[in-house]
N, CA, C and O atoms as a MOPAC input file, in Angstrom:
PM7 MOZYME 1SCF
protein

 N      1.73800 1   -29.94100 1    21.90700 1
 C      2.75400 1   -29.32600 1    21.08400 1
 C      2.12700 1   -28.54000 1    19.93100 1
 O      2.58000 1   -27.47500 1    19.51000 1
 N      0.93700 1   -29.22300 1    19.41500 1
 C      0.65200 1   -28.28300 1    18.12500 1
 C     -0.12400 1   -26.90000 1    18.40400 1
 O     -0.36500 1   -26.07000 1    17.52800 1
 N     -0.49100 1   -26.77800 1    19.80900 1
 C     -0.76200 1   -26.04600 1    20.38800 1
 C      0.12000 1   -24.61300 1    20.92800 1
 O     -0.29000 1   -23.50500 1    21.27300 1
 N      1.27200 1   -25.09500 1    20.84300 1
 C      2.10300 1   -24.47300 1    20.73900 1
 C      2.58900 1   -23.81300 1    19.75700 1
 O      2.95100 1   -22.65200 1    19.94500 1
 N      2.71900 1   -24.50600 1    18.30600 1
 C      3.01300 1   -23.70900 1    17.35100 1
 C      1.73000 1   -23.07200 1    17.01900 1
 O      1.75800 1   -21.88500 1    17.34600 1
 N      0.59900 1   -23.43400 1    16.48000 1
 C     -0.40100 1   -22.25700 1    16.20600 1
 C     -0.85600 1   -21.08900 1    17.30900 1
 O     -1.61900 1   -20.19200 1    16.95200 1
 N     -0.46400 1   -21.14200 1    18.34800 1
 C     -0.25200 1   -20.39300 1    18.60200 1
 C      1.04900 1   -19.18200 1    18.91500 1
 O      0.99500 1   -18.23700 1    19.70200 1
 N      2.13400 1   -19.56800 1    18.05500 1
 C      3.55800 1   -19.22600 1    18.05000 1
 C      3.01800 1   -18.23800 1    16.40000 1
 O      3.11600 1   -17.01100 1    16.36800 1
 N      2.47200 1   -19.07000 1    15.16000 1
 C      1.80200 1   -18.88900 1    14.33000 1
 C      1.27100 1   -17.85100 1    14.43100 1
 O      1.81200 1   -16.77200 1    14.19200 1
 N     -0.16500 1   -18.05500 1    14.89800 1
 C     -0.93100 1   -16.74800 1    15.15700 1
 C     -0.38100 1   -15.06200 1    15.78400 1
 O     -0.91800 1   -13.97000 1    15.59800 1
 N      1.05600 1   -15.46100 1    16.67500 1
 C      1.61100 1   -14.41900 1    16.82600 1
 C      2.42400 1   -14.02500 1    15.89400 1
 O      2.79100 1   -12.87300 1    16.12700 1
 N      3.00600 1   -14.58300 1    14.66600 1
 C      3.55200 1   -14.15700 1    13.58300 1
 C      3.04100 1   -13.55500 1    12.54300 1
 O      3.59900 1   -12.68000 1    11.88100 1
 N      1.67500 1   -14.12900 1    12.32200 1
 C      0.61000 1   -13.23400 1    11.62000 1
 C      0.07900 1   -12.08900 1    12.17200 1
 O     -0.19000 1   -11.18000 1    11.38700 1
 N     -0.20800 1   -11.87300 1    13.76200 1
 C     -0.52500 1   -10.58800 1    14.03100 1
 C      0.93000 1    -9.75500 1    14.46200 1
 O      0.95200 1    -8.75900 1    15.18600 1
 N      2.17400 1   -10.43300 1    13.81700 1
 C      3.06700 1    -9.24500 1    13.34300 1
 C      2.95500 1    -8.96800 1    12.10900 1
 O      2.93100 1    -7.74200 1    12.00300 1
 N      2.87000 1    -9.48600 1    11.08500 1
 C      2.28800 1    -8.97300 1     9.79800 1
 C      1.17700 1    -8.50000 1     9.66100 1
 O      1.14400 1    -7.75500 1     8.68200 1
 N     -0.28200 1    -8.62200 1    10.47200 1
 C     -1.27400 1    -7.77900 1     9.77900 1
 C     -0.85900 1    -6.36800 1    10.62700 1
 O     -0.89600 1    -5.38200 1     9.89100 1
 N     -0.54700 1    -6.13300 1    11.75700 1
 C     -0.24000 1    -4.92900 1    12.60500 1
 C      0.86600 1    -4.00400 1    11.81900 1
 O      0.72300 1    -2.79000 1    11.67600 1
 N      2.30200 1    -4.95600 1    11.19200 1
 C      2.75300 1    -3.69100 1    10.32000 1
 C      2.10300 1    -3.91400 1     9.12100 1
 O      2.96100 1    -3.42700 1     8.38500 1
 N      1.10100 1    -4.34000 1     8.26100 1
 C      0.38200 1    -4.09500 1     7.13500 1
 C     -0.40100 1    -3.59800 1     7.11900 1
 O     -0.88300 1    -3.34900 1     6.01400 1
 N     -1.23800 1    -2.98400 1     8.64500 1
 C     -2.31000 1    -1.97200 1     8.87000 1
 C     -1.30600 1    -0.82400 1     8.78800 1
 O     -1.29400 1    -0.10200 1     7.79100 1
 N     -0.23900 1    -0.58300 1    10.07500 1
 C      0.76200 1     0.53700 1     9.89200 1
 C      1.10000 1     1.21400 1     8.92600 1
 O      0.97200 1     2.43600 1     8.85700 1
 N      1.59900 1     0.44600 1     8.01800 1
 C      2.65500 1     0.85700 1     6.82300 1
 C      1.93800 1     0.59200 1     5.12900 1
 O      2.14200 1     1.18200 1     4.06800 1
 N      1.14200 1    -0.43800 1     5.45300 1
 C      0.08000 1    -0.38000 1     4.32200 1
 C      0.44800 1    -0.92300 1     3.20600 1
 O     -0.10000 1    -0.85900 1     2.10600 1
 N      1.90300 1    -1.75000 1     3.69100 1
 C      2.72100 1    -2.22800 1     2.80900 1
 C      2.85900 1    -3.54900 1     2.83700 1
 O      2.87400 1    -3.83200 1     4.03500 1
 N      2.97600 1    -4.58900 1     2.16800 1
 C      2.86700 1    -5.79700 1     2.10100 1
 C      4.31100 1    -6.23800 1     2.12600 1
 O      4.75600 1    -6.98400 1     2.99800 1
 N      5.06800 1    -5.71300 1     1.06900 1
 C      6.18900 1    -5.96900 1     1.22100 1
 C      6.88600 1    -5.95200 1     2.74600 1
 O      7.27700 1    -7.00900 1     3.24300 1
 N      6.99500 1    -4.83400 1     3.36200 1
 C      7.31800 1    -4.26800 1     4.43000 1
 C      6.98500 1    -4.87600 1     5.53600 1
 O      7.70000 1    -4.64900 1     6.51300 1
 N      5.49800 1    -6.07100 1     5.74000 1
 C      4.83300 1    -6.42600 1     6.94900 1
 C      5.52700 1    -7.90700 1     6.40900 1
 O      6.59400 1    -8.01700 1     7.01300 1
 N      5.38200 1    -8.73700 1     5.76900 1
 C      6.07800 1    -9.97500 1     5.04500 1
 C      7.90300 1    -9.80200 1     5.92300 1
 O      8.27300 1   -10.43300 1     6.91300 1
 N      8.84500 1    -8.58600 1     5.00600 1
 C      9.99400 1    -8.78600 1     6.33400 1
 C      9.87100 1    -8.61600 1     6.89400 1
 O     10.87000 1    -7.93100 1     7.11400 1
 N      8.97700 1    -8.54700 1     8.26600 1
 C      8.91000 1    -7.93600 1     9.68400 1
 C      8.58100 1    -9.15500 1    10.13300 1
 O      9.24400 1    -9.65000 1    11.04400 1
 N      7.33400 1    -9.94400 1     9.47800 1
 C      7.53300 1   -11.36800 1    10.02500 1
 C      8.54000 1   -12.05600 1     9.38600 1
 O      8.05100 1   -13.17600 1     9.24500 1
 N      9.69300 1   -12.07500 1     8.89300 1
 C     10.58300 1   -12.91300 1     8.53800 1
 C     11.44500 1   -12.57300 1     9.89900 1
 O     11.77200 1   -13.43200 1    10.71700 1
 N     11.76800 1   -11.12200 1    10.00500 1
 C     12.79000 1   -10.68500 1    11.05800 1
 C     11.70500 1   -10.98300 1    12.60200 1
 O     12.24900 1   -10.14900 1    13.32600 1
 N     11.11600 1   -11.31200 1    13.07400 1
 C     10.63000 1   -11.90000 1    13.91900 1
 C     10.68100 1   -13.27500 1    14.01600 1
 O     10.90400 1   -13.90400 1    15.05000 1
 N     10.52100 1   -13.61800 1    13.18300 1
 C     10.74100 1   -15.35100 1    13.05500 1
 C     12.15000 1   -15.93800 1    13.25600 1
 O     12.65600 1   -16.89600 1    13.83900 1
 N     12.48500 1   -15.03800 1    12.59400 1
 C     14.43900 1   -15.40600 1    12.10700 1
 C     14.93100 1   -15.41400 1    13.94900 1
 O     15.62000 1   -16.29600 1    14.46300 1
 N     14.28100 1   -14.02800 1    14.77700 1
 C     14.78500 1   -13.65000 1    16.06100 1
 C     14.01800 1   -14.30400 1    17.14100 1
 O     14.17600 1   -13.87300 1    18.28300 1
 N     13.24600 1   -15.24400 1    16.94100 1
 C     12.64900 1   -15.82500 1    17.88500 1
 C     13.37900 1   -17.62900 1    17.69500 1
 O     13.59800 1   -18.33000 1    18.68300 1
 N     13.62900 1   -18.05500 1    16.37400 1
 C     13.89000 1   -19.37700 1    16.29800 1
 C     15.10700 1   -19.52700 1    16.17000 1
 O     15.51900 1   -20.67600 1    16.33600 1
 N     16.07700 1   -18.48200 1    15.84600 1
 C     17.50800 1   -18.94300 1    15.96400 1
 C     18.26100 1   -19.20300 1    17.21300 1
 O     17.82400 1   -18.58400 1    18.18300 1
 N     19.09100 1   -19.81900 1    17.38900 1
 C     19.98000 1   -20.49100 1    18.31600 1
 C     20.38700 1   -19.46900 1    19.87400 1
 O     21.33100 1   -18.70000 1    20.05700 1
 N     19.21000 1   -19.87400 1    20.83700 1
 C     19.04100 1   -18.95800 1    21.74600 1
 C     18.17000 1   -18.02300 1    21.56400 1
 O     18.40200 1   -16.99400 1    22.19900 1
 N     17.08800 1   -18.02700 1    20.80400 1
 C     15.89500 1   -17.40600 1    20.80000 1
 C     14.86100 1   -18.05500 1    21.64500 1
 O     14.97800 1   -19.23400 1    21.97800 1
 N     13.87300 1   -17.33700 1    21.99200 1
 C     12.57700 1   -17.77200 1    22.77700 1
 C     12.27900 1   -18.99300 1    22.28600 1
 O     12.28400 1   -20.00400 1    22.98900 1
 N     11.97700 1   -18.97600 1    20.94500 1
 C     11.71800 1   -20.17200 1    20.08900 1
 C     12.53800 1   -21.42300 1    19.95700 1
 O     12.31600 1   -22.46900 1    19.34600 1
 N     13.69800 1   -20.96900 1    20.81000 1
 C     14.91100 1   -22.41400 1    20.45100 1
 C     14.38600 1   -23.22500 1    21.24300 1
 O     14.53600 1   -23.04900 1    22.45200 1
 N     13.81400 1   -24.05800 1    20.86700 1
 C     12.99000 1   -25.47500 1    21.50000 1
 C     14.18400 1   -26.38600 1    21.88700 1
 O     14.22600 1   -26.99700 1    22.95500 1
 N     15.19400 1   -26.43300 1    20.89700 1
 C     16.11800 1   -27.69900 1    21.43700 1
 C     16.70500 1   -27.46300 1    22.17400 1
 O     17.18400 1   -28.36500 1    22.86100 1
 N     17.02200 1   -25.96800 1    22.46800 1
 C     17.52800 1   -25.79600 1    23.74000 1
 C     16.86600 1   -25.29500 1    25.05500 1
 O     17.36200 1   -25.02100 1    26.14800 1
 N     15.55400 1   -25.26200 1    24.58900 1
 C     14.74200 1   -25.76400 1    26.18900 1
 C     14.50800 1   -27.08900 1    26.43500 1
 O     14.79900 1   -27.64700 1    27.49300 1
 N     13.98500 1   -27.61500 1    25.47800 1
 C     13.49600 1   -29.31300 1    25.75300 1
 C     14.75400 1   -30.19400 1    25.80800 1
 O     14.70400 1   -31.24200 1    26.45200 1
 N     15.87800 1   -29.82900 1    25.17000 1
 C     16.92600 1   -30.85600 1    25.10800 1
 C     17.88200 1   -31.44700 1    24.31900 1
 O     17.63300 1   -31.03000 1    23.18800 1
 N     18.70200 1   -32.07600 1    24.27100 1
 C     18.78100 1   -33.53600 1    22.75300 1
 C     18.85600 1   -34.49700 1    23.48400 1
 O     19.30700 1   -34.42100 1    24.62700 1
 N     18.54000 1   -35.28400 1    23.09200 1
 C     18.45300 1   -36.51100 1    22.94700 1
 C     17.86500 1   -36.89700 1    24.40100 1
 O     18.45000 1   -37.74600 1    25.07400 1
 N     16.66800 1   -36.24300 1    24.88500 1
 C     15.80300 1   -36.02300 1    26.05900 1
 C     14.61300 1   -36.82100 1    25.29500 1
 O     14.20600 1   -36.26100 1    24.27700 1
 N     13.93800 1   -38.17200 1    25.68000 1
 C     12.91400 1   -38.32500 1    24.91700 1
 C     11.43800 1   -37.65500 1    25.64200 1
 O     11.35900 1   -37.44300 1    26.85200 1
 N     10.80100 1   -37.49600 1    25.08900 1
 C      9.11100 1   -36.90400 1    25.27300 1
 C      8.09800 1   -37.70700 1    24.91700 1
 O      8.14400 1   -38.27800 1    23.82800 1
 N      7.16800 1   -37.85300 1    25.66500 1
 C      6.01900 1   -38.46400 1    25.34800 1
 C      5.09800 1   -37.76800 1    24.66800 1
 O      5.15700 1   -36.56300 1    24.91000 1
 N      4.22800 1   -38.10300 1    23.86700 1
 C      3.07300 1   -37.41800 1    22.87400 1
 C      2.57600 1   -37.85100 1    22.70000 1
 O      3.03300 1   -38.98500 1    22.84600 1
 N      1.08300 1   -37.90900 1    22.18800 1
 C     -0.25300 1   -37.84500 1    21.95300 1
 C     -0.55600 1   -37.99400 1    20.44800 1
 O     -1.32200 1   -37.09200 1    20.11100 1
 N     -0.26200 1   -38.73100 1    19.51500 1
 C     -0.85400 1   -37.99600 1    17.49000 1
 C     -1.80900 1   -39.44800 1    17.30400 1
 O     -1.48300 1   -40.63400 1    17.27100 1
 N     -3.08700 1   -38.77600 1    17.20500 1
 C     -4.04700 1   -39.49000 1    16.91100 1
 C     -4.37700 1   -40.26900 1    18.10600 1
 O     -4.62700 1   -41.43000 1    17.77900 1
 N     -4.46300 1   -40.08800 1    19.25700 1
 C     -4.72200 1   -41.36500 1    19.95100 1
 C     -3.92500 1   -42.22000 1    20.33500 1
 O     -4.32100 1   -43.05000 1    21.15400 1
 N     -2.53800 1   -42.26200 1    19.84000 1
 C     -1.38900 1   -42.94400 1    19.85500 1
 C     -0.10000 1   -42.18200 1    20.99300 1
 O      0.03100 1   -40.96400 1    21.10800 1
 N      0.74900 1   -43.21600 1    21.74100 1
 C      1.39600 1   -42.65600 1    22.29900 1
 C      2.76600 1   -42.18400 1    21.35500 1
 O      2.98100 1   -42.75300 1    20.28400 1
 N      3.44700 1   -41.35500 1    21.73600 1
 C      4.49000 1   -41.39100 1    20.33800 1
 C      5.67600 1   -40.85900 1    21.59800 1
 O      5.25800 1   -40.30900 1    22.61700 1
 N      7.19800 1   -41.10500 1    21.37300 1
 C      7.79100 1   -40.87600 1    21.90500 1
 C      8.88300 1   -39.84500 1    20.82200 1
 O      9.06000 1   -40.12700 1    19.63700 1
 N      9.34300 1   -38.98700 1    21.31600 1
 C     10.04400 1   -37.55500 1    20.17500 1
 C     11.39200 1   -37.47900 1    21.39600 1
 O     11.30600 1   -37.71500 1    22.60100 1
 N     12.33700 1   -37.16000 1    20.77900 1
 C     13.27900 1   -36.53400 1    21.32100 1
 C     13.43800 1   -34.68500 1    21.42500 1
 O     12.91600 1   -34.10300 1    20.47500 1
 N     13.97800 1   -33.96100 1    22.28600 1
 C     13.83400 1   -32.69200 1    22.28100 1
 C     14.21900 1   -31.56500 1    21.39100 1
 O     13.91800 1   -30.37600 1    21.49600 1
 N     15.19200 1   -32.37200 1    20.18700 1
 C     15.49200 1   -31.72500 1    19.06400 1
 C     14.23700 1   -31.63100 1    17.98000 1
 O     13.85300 1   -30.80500 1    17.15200 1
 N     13.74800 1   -33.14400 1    18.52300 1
 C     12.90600 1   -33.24400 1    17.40700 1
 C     11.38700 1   -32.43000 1    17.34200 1
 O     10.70700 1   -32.41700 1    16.31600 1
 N     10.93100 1   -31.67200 1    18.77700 1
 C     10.33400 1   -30.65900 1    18.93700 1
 C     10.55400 1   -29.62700 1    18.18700 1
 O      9.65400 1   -28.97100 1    17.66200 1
 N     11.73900 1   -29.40400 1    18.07700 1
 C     12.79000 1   -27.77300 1    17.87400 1
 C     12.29700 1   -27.91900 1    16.42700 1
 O     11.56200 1   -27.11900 1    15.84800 1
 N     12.73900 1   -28.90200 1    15.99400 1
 C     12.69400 1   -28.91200 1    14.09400 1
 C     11.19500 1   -29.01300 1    13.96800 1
 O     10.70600 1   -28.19100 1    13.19300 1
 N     10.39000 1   -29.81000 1    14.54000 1
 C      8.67600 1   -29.61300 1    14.18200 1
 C      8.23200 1   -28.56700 1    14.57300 1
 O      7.06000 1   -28.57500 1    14.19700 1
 N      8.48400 1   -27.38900 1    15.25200 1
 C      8.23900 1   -26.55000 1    15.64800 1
 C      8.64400 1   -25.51000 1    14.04200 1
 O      7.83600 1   -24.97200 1    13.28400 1
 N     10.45800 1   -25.53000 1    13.94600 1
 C     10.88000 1   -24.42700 1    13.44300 1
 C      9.86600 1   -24.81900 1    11.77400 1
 O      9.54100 1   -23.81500 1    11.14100 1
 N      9.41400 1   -26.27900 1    11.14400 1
 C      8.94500 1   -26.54100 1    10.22300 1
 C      7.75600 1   -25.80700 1     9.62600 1
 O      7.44100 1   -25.21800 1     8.59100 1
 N      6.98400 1   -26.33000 1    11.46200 1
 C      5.67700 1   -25.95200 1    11.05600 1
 C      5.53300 1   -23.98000 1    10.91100 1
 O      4.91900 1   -23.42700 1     9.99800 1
 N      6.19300 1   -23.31300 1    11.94000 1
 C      6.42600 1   -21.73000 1    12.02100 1
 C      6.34100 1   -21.46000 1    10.63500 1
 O      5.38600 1   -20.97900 1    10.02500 1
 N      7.59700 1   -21.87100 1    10.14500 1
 C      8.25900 1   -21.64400 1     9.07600 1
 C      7.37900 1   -21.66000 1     7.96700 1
 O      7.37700 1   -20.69900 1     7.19900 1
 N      6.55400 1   -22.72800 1     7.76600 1
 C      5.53100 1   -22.78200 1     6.58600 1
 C      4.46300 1   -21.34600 1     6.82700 1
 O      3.61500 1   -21.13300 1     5.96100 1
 N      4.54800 1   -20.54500 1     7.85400 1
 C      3.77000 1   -19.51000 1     7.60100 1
 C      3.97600 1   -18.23100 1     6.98400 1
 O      3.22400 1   -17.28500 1     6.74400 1
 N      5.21000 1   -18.45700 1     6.78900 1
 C      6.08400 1   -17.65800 1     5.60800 1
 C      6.33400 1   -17.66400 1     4.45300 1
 O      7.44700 1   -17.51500 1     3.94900 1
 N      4.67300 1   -17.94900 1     3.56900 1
 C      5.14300 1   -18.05400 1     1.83600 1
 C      6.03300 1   -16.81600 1     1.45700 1
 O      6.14800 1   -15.73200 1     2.02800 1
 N      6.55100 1   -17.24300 1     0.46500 1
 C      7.27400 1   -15.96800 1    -0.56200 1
 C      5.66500 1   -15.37300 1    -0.89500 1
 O      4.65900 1   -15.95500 1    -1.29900 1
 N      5.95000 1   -13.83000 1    -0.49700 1
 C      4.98500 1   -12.68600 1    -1.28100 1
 C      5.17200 1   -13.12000 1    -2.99200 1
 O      6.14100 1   -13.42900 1    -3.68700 1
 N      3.78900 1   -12.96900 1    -3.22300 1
 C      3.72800 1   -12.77000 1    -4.70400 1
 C      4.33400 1   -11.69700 1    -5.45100 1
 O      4.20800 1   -11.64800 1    -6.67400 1

């Protein structure tokens, strides 16, 4: 799974450095990954995890060595969390 978001991640940042090479604008590449993010994780986006994996579908996982059992919402929200933190507010 975490494999999944850094690399969900890494495609959100190379939408911001690609329009911040473009446009040269910081402001401008910052909303472009917001409006990518916003259109990939809202309800029926690529990104809607809970509605690929499920609710209340449990999953098996792996953290630390440990088996851990998650339900399929609870993907959706660790997913939209972790994305999400790659979006500080611009200075």
């Amino acid at each position: 799974m975490i494999e999944m978001c850094r690399a969900n991640v890494n495609e959100l940042n190379g939408i911001y450095l690609s329009t911040l090479i473009i446009n040269g604008n910081a402001a401008l590449a910052y909303s472009a990954k917001v409006a990518y993010w916003t259109s990939k994780v809202r309800e029926g986006g690529d990104w809607d995890y809970k509605r690929i994996y499920g609710w209340n579908k449990l999953y098996k996982i792996v953290v630390d060595g440990k088996i851990e059992y998650i339900h399929g919402e609870d993907i959706g929200n660790i997913h939209y969390g972790y994305t999400g933190r790659s979006l500080p507010l611009p200075a």
